[in-house]
């Protein structure tokens, strides 16, 4: 059994009330360890540890903070195989993906913010009436970081790295569904020389451990990534306490394909943007709209490619689609396939649970393509967050823009075209925080990242994150 502990003040602790949760391996459905179900008291301990580390950490030179962050990055890279294996086992994702994307990106997050903090400048304004204003960017104090299960270490560190780079101390909670790499991160932080208490990691359920973080009156900012309903709840709890909030929430992203695109590139990328990480990426293009003139060709080619994807054990190098993250999530995704059928959707391929020999109790599902009769149906409006995409044809720009924007979400959109005017018009009018044209999930960590509408508020990435994790104070000096 691989049991994990809370990381508080640089040490590893059992939960005070000795309450534990089972941790499942999605590839075989077995419990392989236990994690703390931390209470308010554990969160309070983590808070106290962060609070006492803050005066010193916030005064630590930028060069020293940068050095430690970069050291954490190097140690993650040196432990790539171990972390990738742990991530794949905990989450069900193919080990090839964890190795190529999740862990390298977690390392990049620390390196990026270790460098970014050395370049973070604030404004000054010289006034005509013999005064100068300059803006201080001061760390907030103790901040809370809460992350989901789909890209566990990747998203956890995307918050923690800018928070500590900016001089804050952190109480963080990874998803209870995928806690393992966050636990391993604590050891790396000690090895890198991160002072005790700068980062504290408490494990447990959202409704208890997470709730204790968001309710804590002295945790002054919450950076959250997860579902829209949870985000709305957090906003309700945190807003009356005037906490700073960054909420990265759900998506139902359109993938819009025009006939003038580079077809092969589009086809290969669309397979990836539909099914990477079992479709469990908030940025996946789960609603595919195809210009009518190439619709039948696309349908045939896409379905053929999807049928060729191999569903298998995450540790096998040849696996394209691993296990879904949990049994309840698998059931939720299967239920949406039933809803699609009831709404007269046509299952073009997939739709069934898969039994992988030797791992019969794992949570495997075929990649599924559904042709929908209209864009109003539930499978086209609600976030499924699994290996399921819908396809339908469109006839002109205005029609597809209207369908693309007709959901409550607005995280990302993908556009495939070589027409410049159309690119400019559509990029301007798509209701999304991120628009990719002729690519998908190409990331530059300096760019603003986040959504509009029910996909959240605030932006992560680059200086946006450093602004979030600091308070601006203007100083006006008359001379
Ligand atoms: P979730 O909202 O159920 O949980 C996310 C985190 O919040 C977990 O750590 C959970 O324990 C915690 N939590 C739950 N209730 C809480 C409460 N009352 N107080 C404090 N914390 C609480 O989401 P999930 O199922 O883990 O993740 C899937 C969702 O995340 C999807 O909707 C997906 O689109 C979204 N997501 C968004 C982005 C983005 O960048 N916008 C990235 C990845 C995932």
PDB file of C-alpha atoms in Angstrom, residues 65-266:
ATOM      1  CA  UNK A  65      13.574  32.591  -4.619  1.00  0.00           C
ATOM      2  CA  UNK A  66      14.366  32.195  -8.294  1.00  0.00           C
ATOM      3  CA  UNK A  67      17.276  29.871  -7.528  1.00  0.00           C
ATOM      4  CA  UNK A  68      15.089  27.585  -5.388  1.00  0.00           C
ATOM      5  CA  UNK A  69      12.298  27.433  -7.962  1.00  0.00           C
ATOM      6  CA  UNK A  70      14.748  26.519 -10.687  1.00  0.00           C
ATOM      7  CA  UNK A  71      16.270  23.872  -8.417  1.00  0.00           C
ATOM      8  CA  UNK A  72      12.792  22.336  -7.910  1.00  0.00           C
ATOM      9  CA  UNK A  73      12.395  22.310 -11.692  1.00  0.00           C
ATOM     10  CA  UNK A  74      15.723  20.521 -12.137  1.00  0.00           C
ATOM     11  CA  UNK A  75      14.858  17.926  -9.515  1.00  0.00           C
ATOM     12  CA  UNK A  76      11.525  17.219 -11.196  1.00  0.00           C
ATOM     13  CA  UNK A  77      13.347  16.705 -14.465  1.00  0.00           C
ATOM     14  CA  UNK A  78      15.867  14.413 -12.790  1.00  0.00           C
ATOM     15  CA  UNK A  79      12.957  12.373 -11.392  1.00  0.00           C
ATOM     16  CA  UNK A  80      10.935  12.378 -14.615  1.00  0.00           C
ATOM     17  CA  UNK A  81      10.460   8.618 -14.844  1.00  0.00           C
ATOM     18  CA  UNK A  82       9.409   8.184 -11.226  1.00  0.00           C
ATOM     19  CA  UNK A  83       6.928  11.060 -11.370  1.00  0.00           C
ATOM     20  CA  UNK A  84       5.516   9.994 -14.750  1.00  0.00           C
ATOM     21  CA  UNK A  85       4.961   6.487 -13.468  1.00  0.00           C
ATOM     22  CA  UNK A  86       3.230   7.772 -10.338  1.00  0.00           C
ATOM     23  CA  UNK A  87       1.033  10.173 -12.332  1.00  0.00           C
ATOM     24  CA  UNK A  88       0.012   7.487 -14.781  1.00  0.00           C
ATOM     25  CA  UNK A  89      -0.841   5.036 -12.010  1.00  0.00           C
ATOM     26  CA  UNK A  90      -2.841   7.588 -10.029  1.00  0.00           C
ATOM     27  CA  UNK A  91      -4.736   9.102 -12.949  1.00  0.00           C
ATOM     28  CA  UNK A  92      -4.990   6.355 -15.597  1.00  0.00           C
ATOM     29  CA  UNK A  93      -3.324   8.464 -18.310  1.00  0.00           C
ATOM     30  CA  UNK A  94      -0.861   6.800 -20.698  1.00  0.00           C
ATOM     31  CA  UNK A  95       2.625   6.888 -19.266  1.00  0.00           C
ATOM     32  CA  UNK A  96       3.848   8.260 -22.597  1.00  0.00           C
ATOM     33  CA  UNK A  97       1.662  11.336 -22.042  1.00  0.00           C
ATOM     34  CA  UNK A  98       2.756  11.805 -18.432  1.00  0.00           C
ATOM     35  CA  UNK A  99       6.369  11.603 -19.582  1.00  0.00           C
ATOM     36  CA  UNK A 100       6.003  13.898 -22.576  1.00  0.00           C
ATOM     37  CA  UNK A 101       3.565  16.445 -21.190  1.00  0.00           C
ATOM     38  CA  UNK A 102       2.538  16.373 -17.513  1.00  0.00           C
ATOM     39  CA  UNK A 103       5.839  16.146 -15.701  1.00  0.00           C
ATOM     40  CA  UNK A 104       7.941  18.238 -18.137  1.00  0.00           C
ATOM     41  CA  UNK A 105       5.279  20.928 -17.905  1.00  0.00           C
ATOM     42  CA  UNK A 106       5.305  20.824 -14.092  1.00  0.00           C
ATOM     43  CA  UNK A 107       9.076  21.327 -14.238  1.00  0.00           C
ATOM     44  CA  UNK A 108       8.605  24.167 -16.765  1.00  0.00           C
ATOM     45  CA  UNK A 109       6.129  25.870 -14.449  1.00  0.00           C
ATOM     46  CA  UNK A 110       8.806  26.209 -11.753  1.00  0.00           C
ATOM     47  CA  UNK A 111      11.522  27.205 -14.224  1.00  0.00           C
ATOM     48  CA  UNK A 112       9.270  29.708 -15.963  1.00  0.00           C
ATOM     49  CA  UNK A 113       8.182  31.503 -12.782  1.00  0.00           C
ATOM     50  CA  UNK A 114      11.684  31.245 -11.331  1.00  0.00           C
ATOM     51  CA  UNK A 115      12.789  33.308 -14.318  1.00  0.00           C
ATOM     52  CA  UNK A 116       9.663  35.462 -14.646  1.00  0.00           C
ATOM     53  CA  UNK A 117       9.957  36.852 -11.126  1.00  0.00           C
ATOM     54  CA  UNK A 118      13.369  38.295 -11.974  1.00  0.00           C
ATOM     55  CA  UNK A 119      11.751  40.229 -14.849  1.00  0.00           C
ATOM     56  CA  UNK A 120       8.575  41.337 -13.067  1.00  0.00           C
ATOM     57  CA  UNK A 121       8.516  45.135 -12.960  1.00  0.00           C
ATOM     58  CA  UNK A 122       5.970  47.620 -11.704  1.00  0.00           C
ATOM     59  CA  UNK A 123       4.930  50.977 -13.116  1.00  0.00           C
ATOM     60  CA  UNK A 124       5.913  54.493 -12.186  1.00  0.00           C
ATOM     61  CA  UNK A 125       4.140  57.676 -13.263  1.00  0.00           C
ATOM     62  CA  UNK A 126       5.784  61.033 -13.164  1.00  0.00           C
ATOM     63  CA  UNK A 127       3.209  63.790 -12.594  1.00  0.00           C
ATOM     64  CA  UNK A 128       3.545  67.326 -13.942  1.00  0.00           C
ATOM     65  CA  UNK A 129       2.976  68.893 -10.518  1.00  0.00           C
ATOM     66  CA  UNK A 130       6.310  67.719  -9.110  1.00  0.00           C
ATOM     67  CA  UNK A 131       5.297  64.324  -7.896  1.00  0.00           C
ATOM     68  CA  UNK A 132       6.157  60.798  -8.760  1.00  0.00           C
ATOM     69  CA  UNK A 133       3.924  57.777  -8.317  1.00  0.00           C
ATOM     70  CA  UNK A 134       5.339  54.315  -8.205  1.00  0.00           C
ATOM     71  CA  UNK A 135       3.555  51.056  -7.659  1.00  0.00           C
ATOM     72  CA  UNK A 136       4.722  48.419  -5.251  1.00  0.00           C
ATOM     73  CA  UNK A 137       3.753  44.824  -5.984  1.00  0.00           C
ATOM     74  CA  UNK A 138       3.651  43.178  -2.580  1.00  0.00           C
ATOM     75  CA  UNK A 139       2.962  39.517  -1.838  1.00  0.00           C
ATOM     76  CA  UNK A 140      -0.476  38.893  -0.372  1.00  0.00           C
ATOM     77  CA  UNK A 141       0.461  36.641   2.555  1.00  0.00           C
ATOM     78  CA  UNK A 142      -0.976  33.152   2.860  1.00  0.00           C
ATOM     79  CA  UNK A 143      -2.825  32.026  -0.258  1.00  0.00           C
ATOM     80  CA  UNK A 144      -4.832  28.892  -1.130  1.00  0.00           C
ATOM     81  CA  UNK A 145      -4.306  26.806  -4.276  1.00  0.00           C
ATOM     82  CA  UNK A 146      -6.841  24.105  -5.180  1.00  0.00           C
ATOM     83  CA  UNK A 147      -6.517  21.928  -8.275  1.00  0.00           C
ATOM     84  CA  UNK A 148      -8.373  19.170 -10.178  1.00  0.00           C
ATOM     85  CA  UNK A 149      -7.513  15.597 -11.192  1.00  0.00           C
ATOM     86  CA  UNK A 150      -7.096  15.775 -14.952  1.00  0.00           C
ATOM     87  CA  UNK A 151      -3.563  17.232 -15.144  1.00  0.00           C
ATOM     88  CA  UNK A 152      -2.614  16.694 -11.518  1.00  0.00           C
ATOM     89  CA  UNK A 153       0.951  17.962 -11.036  1.00  0.00           C
ATOM     90  CA  UNK A 154       0.810  20.169 -14.126  1.00  0.00           C
ATOM     91  CA  UNK A 155      -2.066  22.300 -12.789  1.00  0.00           C
ATOM     92  CA  UNK A 156      -1.072  22.107  -9.122  1.00  0.00           C
ATOM     93  CA  UNK A 157       2.344  23.608  -9.882  1.00  0.00           C
ATOM     94  CA  UNK A 158       0.879  26.143 -12.342  1.00  0.00           C
ATOM     95  CA  UNK A 159      -0.554  27.844  -9.234  1.00  0.00           C
ATOM     96  CA  UNK A 160       2.061  27.100  -6.611  1.00  0.00           C
ATOM     97  CA  UNK A 161       5.058  28.270  -8.666  1.00  0.00           C
ATOM     98  CA  UNK A 162       3.834  31.858  -9.268  1.00  0.00           C
ATOM     99  CA  UNK A 163       2.443  32.084  -5.722  1.00  0.00           C
ATOM    100  CA  UNK A 164       5.763  31.326  -4.044  1.00  0.00           C
ATOM    101  CA  UNK A 165       7.833  33.142  -6.697  1.00  0.00           C
ATOM    102  CA  UNK A 166       5.917  36.299  -5.766  1.00  0.00           C
ATOM    103  CA  UNK A 167       6.795  35.829  -2.079  1.00  0.00           C
ATOM    104  CA  UNK A 168       3.592  34.271  -0.743  1.00  0.00           C
ATOM    105  CA  UNK A 169       3.285  31.190   1.425  1.00  0.00           C
ATOM    106  CA  UNK A 170       0.814  28.560   0.322  1.00  0.00           C
ATOM    107  CA  UNK A 171      -1.773  26.139   1.657  1.00  0.00           C
ATOM    108  CA  UNK A 172      -2.473  23.837  -1.284  1.00  0.00           C
ATOM    109  CA  UNK A 173      -4.843  20.969  -1.909  1.00  0.00           C
ATOM    110  CA  UNK A 174      -4.585  18.640  -4.894  1.00  0.00           C
ATOM    111  CA  UNK A 175      -7.586  16.639  -6.016  1.00  0.00           C
ATOM    112  CA  UNK A 176      -8.389  13.761  -3.666  1.00  0.00           C
ATOM    113  CA  UNK A 177      -8.727  11.622  -6.803  1.00  0.00           C
ATOM    114  CA  UNK A 178      -5.068  12.137  -7.846  1.00  0.00           C
ATOM    115  CA  UNK A 179      -2.968  13.133  -4.818  1.00  0.00           C
ATOM    116  CA  UNK A 180       0.214  11.135  -5.421  1.00  0.00           C
ATOM    117  CA  UNK A 181       2.514  13.469  -7.349  1.00  0.00           C
ATOM    118  CA  UNK A 182       1.606  16.377  -5.051  1.00  0.00           C
ATOM    119  CA  UNK A 183       2.797  14.212  -2.167  1.00  0.00           C
ATOM    120  CA  UNK A 184       6.051  13.444  -3.980  1.00  0.00           C
ATOM    121  CA  UNK A 185       6.512  17.155  -4.697  1.00  0.00           C
ATOM    122  CA  UNK A 186       6.870  17.860  -0.962  1.00  0.00           C
ATOM    123  CA  UNK A 187       9.995  15.718  -0.834  1.00  0.00           C
ATOM    124  CA  UNK A 188      11.449  17.503  -3.858  1.00  0.00           C
ATOM    125  CA  UNK A 189      10.796  20.895  -2.245  1.00  0.00           C
ATOM    126  CA  UNK A 190      12.734  19.848   0.856  1.00  0.00           C
ATOM    127  CA  UNK A 191      15.579  18.602  -1.295  1.00  0.00           C
ATOM    128  CA  UNK A 192      15.653  21.878  -3.220  1.00  0.00           C
ATOM    129  CA  UNK A 193      15.962  23.828   0.027  1.00  0.00           C
ATOM    130  CA  UNK A 194      12.553  25.488   0.003  1.00  0.00           C
ATOM    131  CA  UNK A 195      12.276  26.874   3.544  1.00  0.00           C
ATOM    132  CA  UNK A 196       9.859  25.057   5.830  1.00  0.00           C
ATOM    133  CA  UNK A 197       6.298  26.339   5.723  1.00  0.00           C
ATOM    134  CA  UNK A 198       6.519  28.164   2.391  1.00  0.00           C
ATOM    135  CA  UNK A 199       4.496  25.387   0.798  1.00  0.00           C
ATOM    136  CA  UNK A 200       2.050  23.241   2.776  1.00  0.00           C
ATOM    137  CA  UNK A 201       0.021  20.493   1.132  1.00  0.00           C
ATOM    138  CA  UNK A 202      -3.129  19.156   2.763  1.00  0.00           C
ATOM    139  CA  UNK A 203      -5.008  16.246   1.265  1.00  0.00           C
ATOM    140  CA  UNK A 204      -8.695  15.491   1.511  1.00  0.00           C
ATOM    141  CA  UNK A 205     -12.195  15.889   0.142  1.00  0.00           C
ATOM    142  CA  UNK A 206     -13.345  19.121  -1.436  1.00  0.00           C
ATOM    143  CA  UNK A 207     -16.358  19.507   0.827  1.00  0.00           C
ATOM    144  CA  UNK A 208     -14.290  19.296   4.023  1.00  0.00           C
ATOM    145  CA  UNK A 209     -10.580  20.018   3.446  1.00  0.00           C
ATOM    146  CA  UNK A 210     -11.152  22.311   0.459  1.00  0.00           C
ATOM    147  CA  UNK A 211     -14.021  24.015   2.238  1.00  0.00           C
ATOM    148  CA  UNK A 212     -11.795  24.718   5.270  1.00  0.00           C
ATOM    149  CA  UNK A 213      -9.290  26.466   2.970  1.00  0.00           C
ATOM    150  CA  UNK A 214     -11.823  28.662   1.194  1.00  0.00           C
ATOM    151  CA  UNK A 215     -13.576  29.548   4.500  1.00  0.00           C
ATOM    152  CA  UNK A 216     -10.361  30.439   6.311  1.00  0.00           C
ATOM    153  CA  UNK A 217     -10.571  34.127   7.133  1.00  0.00           C
ATOM    154  CA  UNK A 218      -6.816  34.698   6.871  1.00  0.00           C
ATOM    155  CA  UNK A 219      -6.178  32.887   3.609  1.00  0.00           C
ATOM    156  CA  UNK A 220      -6.457  35.981   1.483  1.00  0.00           C
ATOM    157  CA  UNK A 221      -6.542  34.677  -2.066  1.00  0.00           C
ATOM    158  CA  UNK A 222      -7.812  31.496  -3.686  1.00  0.00           C
ATOM    159  CA  UNK A 223      -6.544  30.204  -6.989  1.00  0.00           C
ATOM    160  CA  UNK A 224      -8.872  27.425  -8.077  1.00  0.00           C
ATOM    161  CA  UNK A 225      -9.094  25.158 -11.108  1.00  0.00           C
ATOM    162  CA  UNK A 226     -11.978  22.727 -11.358  1.00  0.00           C
ATOM    163  CA  UNK A 227     -15.653  22.443 -12.213  1.00  0.00           C
ATOM    164  CA  UNK A 228     -17.971  25.394 -12.788  1.00  0.00           C
ATOM    165  CA  UNK A 229     -20.381  24.420  -9.980  1.00  0.00           C
ATOM    166  CA  UNK A 230     -17.494  24.235  -7.480  1.00  0.00           C
ATOM    167  CA  UNK A 231     -16.185  27.578  -8.744  1.00  0.00           C
ATOM    168  CA  UNK A 232     -19.590  29.193  -8.184  1.00  0.00           C
ATOM    169  CA  UNK A 233     -19.680  27.783  -4.664  1.00  0.00           C
ATOM    170  CA  UNK A 234     -16.174  29.076  -3.908  1.00  0.00           C
ATOM    171  CA  UNK A 235     -17.108  32.533  -5.192  1.00  0.00           C
ATOM    172  CA  UNK A 236     -20.139  32.560  -2.887  1.00  0.00           C
ATOM    173  CA  UNK A 237     -18.069  31.666   0.166  1.00  0.00           C
ATOM    174  CA  UNK A 238     -15.031  33.808  -0.600  1.00  0.00           C
ATOM    175  CA  UNK A 239     -16.578  36.997  -2.003  1.00  0.00           C
ATOM    176  CA  UNK A 240     -18.042  38.303   1.305  1.00  0.00           C
ATOM    177  CA  UNK A 241     -14.557  37.947   2.826  1.00  0.00           C
ATOM    178  CA  UNK A 242     -13.124  39.986  -0.096  1.00  0.00           C
ATOM    179  CA  UNK A 243     -10.642  37.320  -1.052  1.00  0.00           C
ATOM    180  CA  UNK A 244      -8.873  37.647  -4.360  1.00  0.00           C
ATOM    181  CA  UNK A 245     -10.186  34.936  -6.651  1.00  0.00           C
ATOM    182  CA  UNK A 246      -8.872  33.242  -9.757  1.00  0.00           C
ATOM    183  CA  UNK A 247     -11.308  30.663 -11.088  1.00  0.00           C
ATOM    184  CA  UNK A 248     -10.394  28.399 -14.017  1.00  0.00           C
ATOM    185  CA  UNK A 249     -13.508  26.355 -14.717  1.00  0.00           C
ATOM    186  CA  UNK A 250     -15.172  24.037 -17.197  1.00  0.00           C
ATOM    187  CA  UNK A 251     -15.350  24.229 -20.962  1.00  0.00           C
ATOM    188  CA  UNK A 252     -17.300  22.990 -23.984  1.00  0.00           C
ATOM    189  CA  UNK A 253     -14.965  24.135 -26.674  1.00  0.00           C
ATOM    190  CA  UNK A 254     -15.810  24.399 -30.377  1.00  0.00           C
ATOM    191  CA  UNK A 255     -13.456  23.010 -33.009  1.00  0.00           C
ATOM    192  CA  UNK A 256     -14.420  24.785 -36.246  1.00  0.00           C
ATOM    193  CA  UNK A 257     -13.161  23.285 -39.481  1.00  0.00           C
ATOM    194  CA  UNK A 258     -13.381  25.145 -42.804  1.00  0.00           C
ATOM    195  CA  UNK A 259     -12.850  23.437 -46.168  1.00  0.00           C
ATOM    196  CA  UNK A 260      -9.820  25.631 -46.966  1.00  0.00           C
ATOM    197  CA  UNK A 261      -7.722  24.296 -44.068  1.00  0.00           C
ATOM    198  CA  UNK A 262      -4.591  22.128 -44.316  1.00  0.00           C
ATOM    199  CA  UNK A 263      -6.601  18.933 -44.183  1.00  0.00           C
ATOM    200  CA  UNK A 264      -4.060  16.376 -42.967  1.00  0.00           C
ATOM    201  CA  UNK A 265      -2.706  18.606 -40.242  1.00  0.00           C
ATOM    202  CA  UNK A 266      -6.265  19.401 -39.157  1.00  0.00           C
TER     203      UNK A 266
END
